[in-house]
GROMACS .gro file of C-alpha atoms in nm:
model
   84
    1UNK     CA    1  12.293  18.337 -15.004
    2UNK     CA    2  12.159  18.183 -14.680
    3UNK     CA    3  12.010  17.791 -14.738
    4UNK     CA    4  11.707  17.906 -14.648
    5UNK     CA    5  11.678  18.192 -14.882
    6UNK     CA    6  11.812  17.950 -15.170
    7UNK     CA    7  11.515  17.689 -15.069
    8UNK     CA    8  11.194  17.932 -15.122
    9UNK     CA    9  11.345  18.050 -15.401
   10UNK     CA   10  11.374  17.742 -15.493
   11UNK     CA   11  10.977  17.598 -15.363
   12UNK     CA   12  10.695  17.751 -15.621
   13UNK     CA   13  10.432  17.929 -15.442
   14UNK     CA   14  10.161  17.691 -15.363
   15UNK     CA   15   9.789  17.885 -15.380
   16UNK     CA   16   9.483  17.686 -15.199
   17UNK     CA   17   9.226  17.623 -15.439
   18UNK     CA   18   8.886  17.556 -15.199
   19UNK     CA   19   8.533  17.468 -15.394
   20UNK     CA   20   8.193  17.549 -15.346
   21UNK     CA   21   8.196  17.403 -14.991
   22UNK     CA   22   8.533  17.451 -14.875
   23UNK     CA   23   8.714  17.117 -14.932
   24UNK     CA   24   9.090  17.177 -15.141
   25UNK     CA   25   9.143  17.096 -15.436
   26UNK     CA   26   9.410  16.921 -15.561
   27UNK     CA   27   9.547  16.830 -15.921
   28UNK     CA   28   9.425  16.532 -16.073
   29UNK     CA   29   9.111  16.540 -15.847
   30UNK     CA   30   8.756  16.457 -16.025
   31UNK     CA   31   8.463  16.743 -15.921
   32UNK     CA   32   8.086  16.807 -16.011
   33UNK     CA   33   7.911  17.104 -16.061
   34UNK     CA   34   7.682  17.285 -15.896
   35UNK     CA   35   7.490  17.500 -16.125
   36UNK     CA   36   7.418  17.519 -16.510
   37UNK     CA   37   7.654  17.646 -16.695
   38UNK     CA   38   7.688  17.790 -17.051
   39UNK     CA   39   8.052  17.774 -17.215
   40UNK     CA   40   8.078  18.052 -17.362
   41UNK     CA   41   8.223  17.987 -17.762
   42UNK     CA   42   8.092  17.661 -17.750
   43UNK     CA   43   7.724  17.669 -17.781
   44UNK     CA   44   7.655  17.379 -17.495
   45UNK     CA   45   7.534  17.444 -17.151
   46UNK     CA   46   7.735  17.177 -16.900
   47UNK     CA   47   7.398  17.045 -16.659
   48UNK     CA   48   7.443  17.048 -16.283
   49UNK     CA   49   7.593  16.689 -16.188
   50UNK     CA   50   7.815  16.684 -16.450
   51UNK     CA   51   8.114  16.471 -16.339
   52UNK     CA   52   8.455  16.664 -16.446
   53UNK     CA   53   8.761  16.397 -16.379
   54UNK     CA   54   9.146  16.500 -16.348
   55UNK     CA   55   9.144  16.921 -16.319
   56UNK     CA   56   9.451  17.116 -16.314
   57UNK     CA   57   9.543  17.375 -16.096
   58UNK     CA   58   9.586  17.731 -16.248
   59UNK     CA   59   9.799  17.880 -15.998
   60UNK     CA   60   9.460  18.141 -16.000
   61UNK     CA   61   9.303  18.089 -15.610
   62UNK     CA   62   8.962  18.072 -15.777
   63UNK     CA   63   9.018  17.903 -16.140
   64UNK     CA   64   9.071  17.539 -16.195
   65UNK     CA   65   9.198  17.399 -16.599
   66UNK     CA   66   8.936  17.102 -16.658
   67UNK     CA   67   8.905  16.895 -17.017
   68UNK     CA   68   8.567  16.777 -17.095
   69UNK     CA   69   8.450  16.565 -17.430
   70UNK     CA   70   8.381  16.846 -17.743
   71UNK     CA   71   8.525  17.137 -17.491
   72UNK     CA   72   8.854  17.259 -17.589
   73UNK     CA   73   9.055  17.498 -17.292
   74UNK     CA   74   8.764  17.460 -17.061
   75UNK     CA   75   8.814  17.659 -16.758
   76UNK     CA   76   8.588  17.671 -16.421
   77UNK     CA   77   8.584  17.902 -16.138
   78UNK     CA   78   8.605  17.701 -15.839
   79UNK     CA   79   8.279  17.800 -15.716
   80UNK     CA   80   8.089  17.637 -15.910
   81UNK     CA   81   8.211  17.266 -15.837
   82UNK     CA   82   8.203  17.061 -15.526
   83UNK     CA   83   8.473  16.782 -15.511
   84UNK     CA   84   8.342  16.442 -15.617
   0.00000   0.00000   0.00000
């Protein structure tokens, strides 16, 4: 096999994960939401303002992996948060 062939093999796909207003996303990167929003399964609505700190990255274009106090496997669409 040719280097090159071996190296994006090698390089995992990276996907651009853009909020609400465009900026990228990154891992480890705190955001804030938008809108209310009711989690489903856990009876709590998250309020707009809501500060979410250190998300993962899916490898989904639009869905981010967040953790939030009393919210187990919490996970956003990337439209509803603007980067903090």
């Amino acid at each position: 096999m040719a280097a090159s062939e071996l190296a994006a093999r090698a390089a995992p796909s990276s996907v651009e994960v853009r909020d609400s207003v465009g900026n990228l996303l990154a891992d480890g990167d705190s955001v804030v939401l938008v809108k209310d929003l009711k989690v489903k399964g856990a009876g709590q609505t998250l309020k707009r303002g809501t500060v979410i700190r250190s998300i993962k990255l899916t490898g989904d274009d639009q869905e981010i992996d967040c953790r939030y106090e009393g919210i187990k496997g919490l996970v956003l669409r990337a439209e509803f948060v603007k980067k903090n």
